[in-house]
Short mmCIF file of C-alpha atoms and ligand atoms in Angstrom, two decimals:
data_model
loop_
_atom_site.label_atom_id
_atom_site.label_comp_id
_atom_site.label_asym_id
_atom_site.label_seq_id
_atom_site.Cartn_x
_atom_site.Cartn_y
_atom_site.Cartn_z
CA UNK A 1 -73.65 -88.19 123.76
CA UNK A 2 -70.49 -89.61 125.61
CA UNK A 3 -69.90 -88.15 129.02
CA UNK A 4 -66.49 -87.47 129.96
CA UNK A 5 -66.68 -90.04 132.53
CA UNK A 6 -67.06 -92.94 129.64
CA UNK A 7 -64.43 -90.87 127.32
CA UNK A 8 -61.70 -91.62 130.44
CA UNK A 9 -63.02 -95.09 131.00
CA UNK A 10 -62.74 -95.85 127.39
CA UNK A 11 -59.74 -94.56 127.48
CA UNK A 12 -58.14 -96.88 129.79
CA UNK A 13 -59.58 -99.70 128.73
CA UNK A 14 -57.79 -99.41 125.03
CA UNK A 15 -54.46 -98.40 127.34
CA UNK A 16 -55.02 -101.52 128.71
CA UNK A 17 -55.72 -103.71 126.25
CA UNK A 18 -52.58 -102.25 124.27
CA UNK A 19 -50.57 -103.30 127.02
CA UNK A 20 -52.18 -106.84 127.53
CA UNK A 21 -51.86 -107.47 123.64
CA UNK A 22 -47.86 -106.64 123.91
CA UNK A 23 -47.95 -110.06 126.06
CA UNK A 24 -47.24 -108.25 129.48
CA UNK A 25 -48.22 -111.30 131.88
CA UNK A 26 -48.98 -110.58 135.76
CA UNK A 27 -48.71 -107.06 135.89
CA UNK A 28 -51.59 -106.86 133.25
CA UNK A 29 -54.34 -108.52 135.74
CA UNK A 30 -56.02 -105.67 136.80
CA UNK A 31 -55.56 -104.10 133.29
CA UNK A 32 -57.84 -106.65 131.96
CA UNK A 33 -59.95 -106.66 135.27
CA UNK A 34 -60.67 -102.90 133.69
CA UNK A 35 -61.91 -104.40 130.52
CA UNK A 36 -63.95 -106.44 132.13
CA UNK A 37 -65.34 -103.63 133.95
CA UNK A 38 -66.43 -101.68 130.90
CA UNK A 39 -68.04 -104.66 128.90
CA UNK A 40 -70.35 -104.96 132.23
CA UNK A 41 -70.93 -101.53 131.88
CA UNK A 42 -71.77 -102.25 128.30
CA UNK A 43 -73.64 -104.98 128.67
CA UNK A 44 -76.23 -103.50 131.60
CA UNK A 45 -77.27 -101.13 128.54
CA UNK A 46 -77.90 -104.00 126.63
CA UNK A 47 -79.56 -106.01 129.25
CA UNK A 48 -81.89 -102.93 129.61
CA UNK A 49 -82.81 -102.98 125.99
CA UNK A 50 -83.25 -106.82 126.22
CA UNK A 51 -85.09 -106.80 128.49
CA UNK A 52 -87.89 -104.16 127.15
CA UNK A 53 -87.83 -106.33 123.84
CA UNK A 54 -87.94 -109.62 125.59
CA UNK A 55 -85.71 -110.85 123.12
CA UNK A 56 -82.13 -112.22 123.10
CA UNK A 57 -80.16 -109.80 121.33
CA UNK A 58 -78.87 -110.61 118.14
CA UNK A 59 -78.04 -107.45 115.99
CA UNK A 60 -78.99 -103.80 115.25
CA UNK A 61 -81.59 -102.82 112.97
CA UNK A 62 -80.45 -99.74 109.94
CA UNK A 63 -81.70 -97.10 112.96
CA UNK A 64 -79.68 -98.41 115.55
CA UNK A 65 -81.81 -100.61 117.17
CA UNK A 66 -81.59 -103.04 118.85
CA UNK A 67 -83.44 -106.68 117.81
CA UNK A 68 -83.47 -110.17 119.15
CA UNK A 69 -84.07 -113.82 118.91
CA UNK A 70 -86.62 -116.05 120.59
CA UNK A 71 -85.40 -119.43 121.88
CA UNK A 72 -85.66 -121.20 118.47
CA UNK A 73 -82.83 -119.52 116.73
CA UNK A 74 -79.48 -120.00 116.88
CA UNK A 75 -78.32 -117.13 118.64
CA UNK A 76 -80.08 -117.66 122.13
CA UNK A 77 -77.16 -118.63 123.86
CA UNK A 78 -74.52 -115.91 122.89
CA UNK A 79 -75.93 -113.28 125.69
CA UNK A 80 -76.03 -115.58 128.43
CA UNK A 81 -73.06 -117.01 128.16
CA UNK A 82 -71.45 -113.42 127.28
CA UNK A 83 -72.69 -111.94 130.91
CA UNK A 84 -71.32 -114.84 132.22
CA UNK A 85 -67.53 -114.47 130.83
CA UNK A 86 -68.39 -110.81 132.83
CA UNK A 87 -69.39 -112.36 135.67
CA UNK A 88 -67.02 -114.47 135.86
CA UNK A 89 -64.18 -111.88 136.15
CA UNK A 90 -66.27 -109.33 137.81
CA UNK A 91 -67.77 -110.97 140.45
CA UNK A 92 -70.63 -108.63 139.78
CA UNK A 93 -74.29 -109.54 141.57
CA UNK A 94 -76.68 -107.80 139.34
CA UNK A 95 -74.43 -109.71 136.26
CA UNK A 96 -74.74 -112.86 137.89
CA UNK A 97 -78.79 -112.36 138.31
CA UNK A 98 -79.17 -111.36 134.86
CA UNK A 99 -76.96 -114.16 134.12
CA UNK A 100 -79.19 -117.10 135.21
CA UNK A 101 -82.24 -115.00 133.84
CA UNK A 102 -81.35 -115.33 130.40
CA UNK A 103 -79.93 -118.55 130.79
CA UNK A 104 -82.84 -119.96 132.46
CA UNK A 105 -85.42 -118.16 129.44
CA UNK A 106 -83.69 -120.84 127.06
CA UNK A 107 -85.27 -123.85 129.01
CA UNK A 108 -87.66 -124.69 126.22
CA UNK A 109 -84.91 -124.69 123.56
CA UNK A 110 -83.78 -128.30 125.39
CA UNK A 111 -86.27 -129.70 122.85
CA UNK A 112 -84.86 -127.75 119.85
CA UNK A 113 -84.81 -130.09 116.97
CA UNK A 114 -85.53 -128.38 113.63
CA UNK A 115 -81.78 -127.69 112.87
CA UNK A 116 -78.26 -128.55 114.69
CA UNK A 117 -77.35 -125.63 116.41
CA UNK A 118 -78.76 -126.72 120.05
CA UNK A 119 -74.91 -127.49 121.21
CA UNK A 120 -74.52 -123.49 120.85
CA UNK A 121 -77.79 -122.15 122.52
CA UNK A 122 -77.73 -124.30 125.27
CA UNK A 123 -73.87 -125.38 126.00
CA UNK A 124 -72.87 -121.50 125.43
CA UNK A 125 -75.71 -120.58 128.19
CA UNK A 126 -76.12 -123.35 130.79
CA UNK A 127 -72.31 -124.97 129.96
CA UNK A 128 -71.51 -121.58 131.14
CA UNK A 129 -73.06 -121.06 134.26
CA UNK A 130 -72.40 -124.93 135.14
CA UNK A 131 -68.74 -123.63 134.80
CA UNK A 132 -69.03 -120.44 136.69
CA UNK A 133 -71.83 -120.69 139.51
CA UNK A 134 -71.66 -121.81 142.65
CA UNK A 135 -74.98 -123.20 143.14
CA UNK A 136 -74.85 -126.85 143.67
CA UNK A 137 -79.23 -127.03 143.04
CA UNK A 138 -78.87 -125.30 140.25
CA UNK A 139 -75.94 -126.99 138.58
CA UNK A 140 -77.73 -130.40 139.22
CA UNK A 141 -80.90 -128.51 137.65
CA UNK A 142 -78.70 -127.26 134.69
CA UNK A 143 -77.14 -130.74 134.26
CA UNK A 144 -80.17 -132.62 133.54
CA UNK A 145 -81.36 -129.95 131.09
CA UNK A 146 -77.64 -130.07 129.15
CA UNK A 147 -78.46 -133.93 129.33
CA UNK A 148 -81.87 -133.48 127.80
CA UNK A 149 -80.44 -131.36 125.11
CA UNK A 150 -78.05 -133.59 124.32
CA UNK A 151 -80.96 -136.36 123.67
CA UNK A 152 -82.35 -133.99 121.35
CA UNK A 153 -79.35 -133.17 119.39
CA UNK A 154 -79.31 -137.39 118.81
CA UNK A 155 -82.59 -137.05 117.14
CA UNK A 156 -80.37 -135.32 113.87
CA UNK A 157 -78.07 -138.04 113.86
CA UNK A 158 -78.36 -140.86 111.42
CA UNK A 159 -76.31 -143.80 112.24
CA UNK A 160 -76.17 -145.04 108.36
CA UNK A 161 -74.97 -141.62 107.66
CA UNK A 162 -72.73 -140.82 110.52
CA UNK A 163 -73.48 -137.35 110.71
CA UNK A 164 -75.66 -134.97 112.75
CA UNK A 165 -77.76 -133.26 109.79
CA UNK A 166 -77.62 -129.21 110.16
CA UNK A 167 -80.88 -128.78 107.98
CA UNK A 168 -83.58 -129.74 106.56
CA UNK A 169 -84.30 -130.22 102.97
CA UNK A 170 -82.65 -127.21 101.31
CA UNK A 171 -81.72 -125.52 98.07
CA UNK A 172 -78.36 -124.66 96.58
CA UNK A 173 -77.35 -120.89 95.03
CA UNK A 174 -77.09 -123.04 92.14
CA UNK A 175 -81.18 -122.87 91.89
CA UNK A 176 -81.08 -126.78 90.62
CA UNK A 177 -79.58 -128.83 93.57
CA UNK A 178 -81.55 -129.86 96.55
CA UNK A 179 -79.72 -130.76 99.19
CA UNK A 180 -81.20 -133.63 101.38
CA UNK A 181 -78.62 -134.07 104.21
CA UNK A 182 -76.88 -130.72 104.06
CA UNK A 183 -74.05 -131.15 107.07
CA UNK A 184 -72.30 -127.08 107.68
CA UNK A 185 -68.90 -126.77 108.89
CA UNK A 186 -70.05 -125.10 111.94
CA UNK A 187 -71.82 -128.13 113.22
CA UNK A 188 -68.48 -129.07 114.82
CA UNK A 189 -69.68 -126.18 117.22
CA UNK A 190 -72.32 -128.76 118.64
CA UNK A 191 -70.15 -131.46 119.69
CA UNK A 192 -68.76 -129.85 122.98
CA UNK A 193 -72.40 -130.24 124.14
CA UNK A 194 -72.12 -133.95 123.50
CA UNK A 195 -68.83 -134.61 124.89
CA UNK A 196 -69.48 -132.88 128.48
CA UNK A 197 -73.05 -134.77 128.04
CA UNK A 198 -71.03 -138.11 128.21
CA UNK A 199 -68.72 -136.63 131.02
CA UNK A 200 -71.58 -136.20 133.37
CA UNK A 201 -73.68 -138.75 132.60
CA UNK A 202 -71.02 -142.03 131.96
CA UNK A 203 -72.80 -142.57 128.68
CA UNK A 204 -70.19 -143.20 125.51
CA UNK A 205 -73.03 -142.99 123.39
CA UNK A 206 -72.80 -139.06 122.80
CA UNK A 207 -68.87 -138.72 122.80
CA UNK A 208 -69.17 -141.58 119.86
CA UNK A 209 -71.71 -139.68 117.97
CA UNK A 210 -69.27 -136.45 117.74
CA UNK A 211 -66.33 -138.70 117.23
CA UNK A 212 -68.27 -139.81 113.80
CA UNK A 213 -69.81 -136.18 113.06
CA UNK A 214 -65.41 -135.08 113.43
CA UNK A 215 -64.44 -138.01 111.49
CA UNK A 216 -66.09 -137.33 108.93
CA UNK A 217 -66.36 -133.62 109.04
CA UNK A 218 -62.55 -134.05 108.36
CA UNK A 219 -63.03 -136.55 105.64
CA UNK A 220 -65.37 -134.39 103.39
CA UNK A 221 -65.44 -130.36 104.62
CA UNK A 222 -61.77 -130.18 104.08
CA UNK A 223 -59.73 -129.64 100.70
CA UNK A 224 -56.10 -130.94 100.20
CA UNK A 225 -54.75 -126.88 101.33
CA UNK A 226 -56.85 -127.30 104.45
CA UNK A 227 -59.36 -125.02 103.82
CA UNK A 228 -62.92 -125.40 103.91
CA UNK A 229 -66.17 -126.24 101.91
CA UNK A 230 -68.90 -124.33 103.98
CA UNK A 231 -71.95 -127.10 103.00
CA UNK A 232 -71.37 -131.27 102.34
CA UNK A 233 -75.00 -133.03 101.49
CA UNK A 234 -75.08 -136.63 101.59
CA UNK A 235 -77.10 -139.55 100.54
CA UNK A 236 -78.54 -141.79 102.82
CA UNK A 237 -75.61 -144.05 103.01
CA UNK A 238 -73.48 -141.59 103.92
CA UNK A 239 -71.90 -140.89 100.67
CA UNK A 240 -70.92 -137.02 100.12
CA UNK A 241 -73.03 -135.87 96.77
CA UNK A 242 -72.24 -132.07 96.94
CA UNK A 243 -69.72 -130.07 98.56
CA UNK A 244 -71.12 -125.94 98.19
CA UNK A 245 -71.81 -122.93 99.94
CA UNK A 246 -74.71 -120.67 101.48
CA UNK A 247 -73.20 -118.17 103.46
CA UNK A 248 -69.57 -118.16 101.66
CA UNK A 249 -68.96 -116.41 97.95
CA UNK A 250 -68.38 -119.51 95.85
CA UNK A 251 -68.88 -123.10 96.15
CA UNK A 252 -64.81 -123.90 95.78
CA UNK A 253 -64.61 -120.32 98.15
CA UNK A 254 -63.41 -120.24 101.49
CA UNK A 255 -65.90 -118.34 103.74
CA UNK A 256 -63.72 -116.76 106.93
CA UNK A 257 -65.81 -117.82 109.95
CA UNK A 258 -66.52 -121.14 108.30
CA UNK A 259 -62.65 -121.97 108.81
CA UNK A 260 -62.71 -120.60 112.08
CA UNK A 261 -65.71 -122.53 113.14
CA UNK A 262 -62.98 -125.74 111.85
CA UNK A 263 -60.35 -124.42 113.94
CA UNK A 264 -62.25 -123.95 116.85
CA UNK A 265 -64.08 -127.26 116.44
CA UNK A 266 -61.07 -129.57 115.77
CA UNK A 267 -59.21 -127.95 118.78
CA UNK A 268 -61.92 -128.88 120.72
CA UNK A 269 -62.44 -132.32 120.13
CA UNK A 270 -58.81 -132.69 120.45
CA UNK A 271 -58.67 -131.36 123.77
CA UNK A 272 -62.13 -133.61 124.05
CA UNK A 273 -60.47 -136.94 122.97
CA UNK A 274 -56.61 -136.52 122.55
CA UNK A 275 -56.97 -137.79 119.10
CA UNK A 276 -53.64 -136.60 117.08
CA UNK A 277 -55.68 -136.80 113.86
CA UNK A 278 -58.20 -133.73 115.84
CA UNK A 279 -54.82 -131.73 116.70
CA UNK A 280 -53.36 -132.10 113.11
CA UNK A 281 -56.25 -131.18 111.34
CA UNK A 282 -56.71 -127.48 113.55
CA UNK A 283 -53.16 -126.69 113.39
CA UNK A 284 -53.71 -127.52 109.43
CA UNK A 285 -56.74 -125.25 109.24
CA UNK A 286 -55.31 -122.88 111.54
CA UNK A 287 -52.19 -122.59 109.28
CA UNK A 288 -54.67 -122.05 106.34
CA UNK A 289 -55.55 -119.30 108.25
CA UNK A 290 -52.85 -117.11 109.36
CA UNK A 291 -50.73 -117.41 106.26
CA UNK A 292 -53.87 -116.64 103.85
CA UNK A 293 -52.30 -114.03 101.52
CA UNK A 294 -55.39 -112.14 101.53
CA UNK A 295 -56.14 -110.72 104.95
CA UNK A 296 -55.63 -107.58 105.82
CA UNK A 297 -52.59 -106.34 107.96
CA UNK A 298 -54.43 -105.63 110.90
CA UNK A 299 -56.00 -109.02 110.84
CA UNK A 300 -59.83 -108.89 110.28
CA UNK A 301 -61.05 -111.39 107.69
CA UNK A 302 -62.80 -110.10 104.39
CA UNK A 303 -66.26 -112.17 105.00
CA UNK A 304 -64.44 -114.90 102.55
CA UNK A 305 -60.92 -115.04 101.43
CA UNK A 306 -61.80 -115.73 97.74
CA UNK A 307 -64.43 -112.59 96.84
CA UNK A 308 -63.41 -111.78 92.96
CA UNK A 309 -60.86 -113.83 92.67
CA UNK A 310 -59.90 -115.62 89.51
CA UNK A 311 -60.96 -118.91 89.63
CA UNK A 312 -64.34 -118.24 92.27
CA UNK A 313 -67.48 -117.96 90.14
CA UNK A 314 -70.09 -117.07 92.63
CA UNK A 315 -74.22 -118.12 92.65
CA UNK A 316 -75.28 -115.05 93.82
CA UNK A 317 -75.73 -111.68 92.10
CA UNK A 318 -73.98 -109.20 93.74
CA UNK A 319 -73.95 -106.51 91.60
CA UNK A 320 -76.84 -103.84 93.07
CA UNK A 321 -75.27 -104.51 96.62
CA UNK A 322 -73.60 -101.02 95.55
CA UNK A 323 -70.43 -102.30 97.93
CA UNK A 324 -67.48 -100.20 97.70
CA UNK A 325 -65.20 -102.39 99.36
CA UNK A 326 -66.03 -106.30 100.61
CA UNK A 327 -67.32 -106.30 104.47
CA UNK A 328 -65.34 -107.64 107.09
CA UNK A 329 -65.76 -109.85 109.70
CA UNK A 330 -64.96 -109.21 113.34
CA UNK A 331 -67.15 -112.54 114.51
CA UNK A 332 -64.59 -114.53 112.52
CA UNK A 333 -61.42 -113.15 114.03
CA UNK A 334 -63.08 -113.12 117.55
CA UNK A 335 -63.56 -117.35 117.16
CA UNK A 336 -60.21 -117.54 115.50
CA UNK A 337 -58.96 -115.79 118.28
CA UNK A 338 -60.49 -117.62 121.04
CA UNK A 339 -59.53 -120.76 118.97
CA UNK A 340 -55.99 -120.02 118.81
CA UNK A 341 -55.08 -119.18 122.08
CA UNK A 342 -56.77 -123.00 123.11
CA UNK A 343 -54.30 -124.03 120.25
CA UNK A 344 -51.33 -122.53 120.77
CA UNK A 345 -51.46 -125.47 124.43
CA UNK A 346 -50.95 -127.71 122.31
CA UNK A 347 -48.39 -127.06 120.24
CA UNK A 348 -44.74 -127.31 119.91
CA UNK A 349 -43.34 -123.79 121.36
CA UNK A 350 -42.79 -122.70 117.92
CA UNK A 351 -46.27 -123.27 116.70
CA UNK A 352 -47.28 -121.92 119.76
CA UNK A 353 -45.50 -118.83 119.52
CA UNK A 354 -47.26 -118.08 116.19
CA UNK A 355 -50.78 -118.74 117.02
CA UNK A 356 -50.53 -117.04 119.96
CA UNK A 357 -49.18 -113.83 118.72
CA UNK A 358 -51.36 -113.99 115.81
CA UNK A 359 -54.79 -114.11 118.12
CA UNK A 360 -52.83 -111.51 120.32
CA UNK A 361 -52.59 -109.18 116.92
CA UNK A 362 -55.99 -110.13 116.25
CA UNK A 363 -57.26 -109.18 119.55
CA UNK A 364 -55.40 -106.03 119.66
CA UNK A 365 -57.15 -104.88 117.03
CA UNK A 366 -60.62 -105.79 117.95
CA UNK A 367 -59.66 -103.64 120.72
CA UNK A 368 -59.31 -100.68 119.39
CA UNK A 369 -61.53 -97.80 118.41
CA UNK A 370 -61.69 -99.23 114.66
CA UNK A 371 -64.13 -102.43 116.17
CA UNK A 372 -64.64 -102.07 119.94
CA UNK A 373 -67.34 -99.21 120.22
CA UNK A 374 -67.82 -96.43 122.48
CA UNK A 375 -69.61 -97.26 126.09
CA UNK A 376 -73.66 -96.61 125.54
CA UNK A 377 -72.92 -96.88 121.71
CA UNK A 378 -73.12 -99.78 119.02
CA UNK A 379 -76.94 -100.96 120.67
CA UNK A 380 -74.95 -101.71 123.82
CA UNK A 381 -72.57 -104.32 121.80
CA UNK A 382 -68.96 -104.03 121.81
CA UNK A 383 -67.60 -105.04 118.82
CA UNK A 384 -68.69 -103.86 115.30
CA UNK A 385 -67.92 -104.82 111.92
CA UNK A 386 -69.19 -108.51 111.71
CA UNK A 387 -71.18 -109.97 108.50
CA UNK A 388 -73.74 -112.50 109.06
CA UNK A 389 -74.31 -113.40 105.56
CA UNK A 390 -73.43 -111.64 102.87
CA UNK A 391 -75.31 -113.71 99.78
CA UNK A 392 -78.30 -114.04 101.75
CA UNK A 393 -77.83 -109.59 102.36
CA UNK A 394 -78.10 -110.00 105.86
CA UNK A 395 -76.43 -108.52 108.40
CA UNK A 396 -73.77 -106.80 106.82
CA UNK A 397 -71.52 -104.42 108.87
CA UNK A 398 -73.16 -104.60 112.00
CA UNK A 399 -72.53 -105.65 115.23
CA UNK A 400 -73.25 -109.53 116.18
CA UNK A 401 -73.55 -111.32 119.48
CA UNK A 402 -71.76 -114.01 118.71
CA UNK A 403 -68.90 -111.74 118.10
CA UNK A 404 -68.82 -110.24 121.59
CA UNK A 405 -69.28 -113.87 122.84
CA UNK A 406 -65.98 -114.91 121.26
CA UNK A 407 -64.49 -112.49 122.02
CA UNK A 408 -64.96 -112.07 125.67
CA UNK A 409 -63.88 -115.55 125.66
CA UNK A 410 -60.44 -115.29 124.21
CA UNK A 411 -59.95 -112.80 126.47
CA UNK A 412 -60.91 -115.12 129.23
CA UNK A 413 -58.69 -117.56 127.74
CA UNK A 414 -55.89 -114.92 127.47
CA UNK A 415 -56.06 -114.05 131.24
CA UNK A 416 -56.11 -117.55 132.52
CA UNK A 417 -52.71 -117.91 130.02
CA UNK A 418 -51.27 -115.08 131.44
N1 LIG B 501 -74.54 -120.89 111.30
C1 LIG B 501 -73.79 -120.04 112.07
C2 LIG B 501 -73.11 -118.95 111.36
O1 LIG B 501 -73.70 -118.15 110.67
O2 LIG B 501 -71.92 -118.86 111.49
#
């Protein structure tokens, strides 16, 4: 039950989120400081939950429960690096602590090697606190373990290829193809980790092995309207065999967070390298994105923009899903969001005008009651309405902490903006 206390609070917090969306600049500081406030107060009921399951929270289960991750999933580093966005603009001790205690549970995952996805559990956590604690030990500490990550992440890469596999061997929907090199669009997620890893330790090495991963990312993942193939598998000279799907509709589909896992990762290796070809290829995929015919008006991506369409024959069965209409996706919009607003400083001021006012829109409505829940609701998450993977029936409609992750960043993008 919702005390009146929370109704009030809740309140305020859409009030001023409604007024920070509208692009009010200074005056909306403390405004957002109030958000802030209220995904701390969010987030301690989740940290209590976490911390009875000794898990990293991931999702709820169909009662409402919550359930996590160890370190060897993907998801690790979404919760650390969420309480410390909080932190960050709260200041708050008990934050903070909980902060470096999740972060620091992830130390193992440094040697994380059976698929990509290291650059997200340990840049989101320990890139994080590098960024926002003042703790000259424990940054040194922290550096060395981003360093040793970074070392692992190598271990994927084939030089013939040029390209940091995602998984291992692998089958297709299609039930025939095996795919041996299977690279996903959201491996460009793992190159931050590699950049800052050549930052800090004067080694090119890592900076040259995402420059090849982007290069040709944007070679093969892309199609000639800028949208995206979710899965490329190569040979072993680095020739792309298939270009399919797992966690999209159809193999020529366009699944929603895969493009915003391309916008997010081309604007950051652009800001990583200055590259033009990086910048033109995110504003290319980011225009993909806001003019797609088929979102909805208040901006939350179907889980793919192609479901039933003419022309998209899917793998997968659908049919005793017993869906009434196609889930959304709030994760997608929150890394669009996030993506955009890095974007739109970029840009030429018209460009710029349009990215940023579509993450504002987007944000807006993430903010309201329709996807931000009720404090002590939602597992102790604050957005709802995210789809994990929708052929693979998992996680469909619920809230994700990857979602909450990008989303508290774009709005710690938005306030440094403002
Ligand atoms: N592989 C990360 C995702 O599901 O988006």
């Amino acid at each position: 039950m919702i005390s009146m206390k929370e109704m009030i609070k809740n309140w305020l917090l859409l009030l001023s989120l409604g007024c920070l969306m509208q692009g009010c600049s200074r005056s909306d500081q403390p405004a957002l400081q109030d958000t802030f406030a209220a995904a701390q107060q969010q987030y301690r009921h989740l940290s209590e939950q976490a911390d009875s399951l000794q898990k990293f929270p991931r999702t709820i289960d169909a009662q409402g429960q919550l359930t996590g991750t160890n370190e060897w999933d993907w998801t690790g580093g979404f919760f650390p690096g969420s309480l410390w966005f909080i932190y960050n603009q709260t200041r708050n001790e008990q934050t903070k602590s909980e902060a470096i205690k999740w972060t620091e549970k992830l130390e193992a995952a440094k040697d994380l090697d059976q698929h990509h996805d290291i650059g997200f559990v340990m840049y989101c956590s320990y890139g994080n606190a590098i960024k926002y604690l003042d703790d000259p030990a424990k940054i040194q500490a922290y550096k060395a373990i981003i360093l040793h990550s970074a070392n692992t992440a190598l271990k994927r890469y084939d030089s013939k290829v040029g390209l940091i596999k995602s998984w291992n061997r692998k089958k297709a929907w299609d039930g025939t193809t095996v795919w041996q090199y299977p690279v996903i669009i959201d491996n460009m997620m793992n190159l931050e980790m590699l950049c800052y890893a050549s930052d800090i330790s004067g080694d090119p090495k890592y900076r040259e092995v995402a420059i090849s991963h982007a290069n040709k990312t944007m070679e093969n993942h892309f199609r000639a309207d800028y949208s995206t193939y979710h899965v490329v598998d190569y040979d072993s000279t680095g020739t792309a065999i298939h270009q399919q799907t797992n966690q999209g509709y159809a193999d020529n589909s366009t699944w929603a967070r895969g493009q915003a896992w391309a916008i997010y990762g081309f604007t950051m290796m652009y800001r990583e390298t200055k590259d033009p070809k990086y910048l033109q290829t995110a504003k290319k995929a980011a225009e993909y994105y806001v003019n797609q015919k088929n979102l909805p008006e208040d901006k939350i991506p179907w889980w793919d923009f192609n479901v039933g369409q003419q022309g998209y024959a899917s793998d997968v069965d659908f049919s005793g899903r017993g869906l009434t209409e196609q889930p959304r996706d709030a994760s997608a919009a929150a890394i669009t969001a996030s993506a955009l607003i890095e974007l739109s400083g970029f840009c030429s001021a018209n460009e710029s005008e349009i990215f940023l006012n579509f993450a504002k829109a987007s944000l807006k409505t993430l903010s309201s009651p329709a996807y931000t829940a009720p404090l002590g609701e939602n597992g102790g998450f604050i957005l709802m309405h995210s789809t994990g993977s929708l052929p693979h029936d998992s996680e469909v409609d619920v809230p994700l902490i990857y979602a909450d992750y990008y989303y508290l960043e774009a709005l710690s993008r938005l306030k440094t903006l403002n």
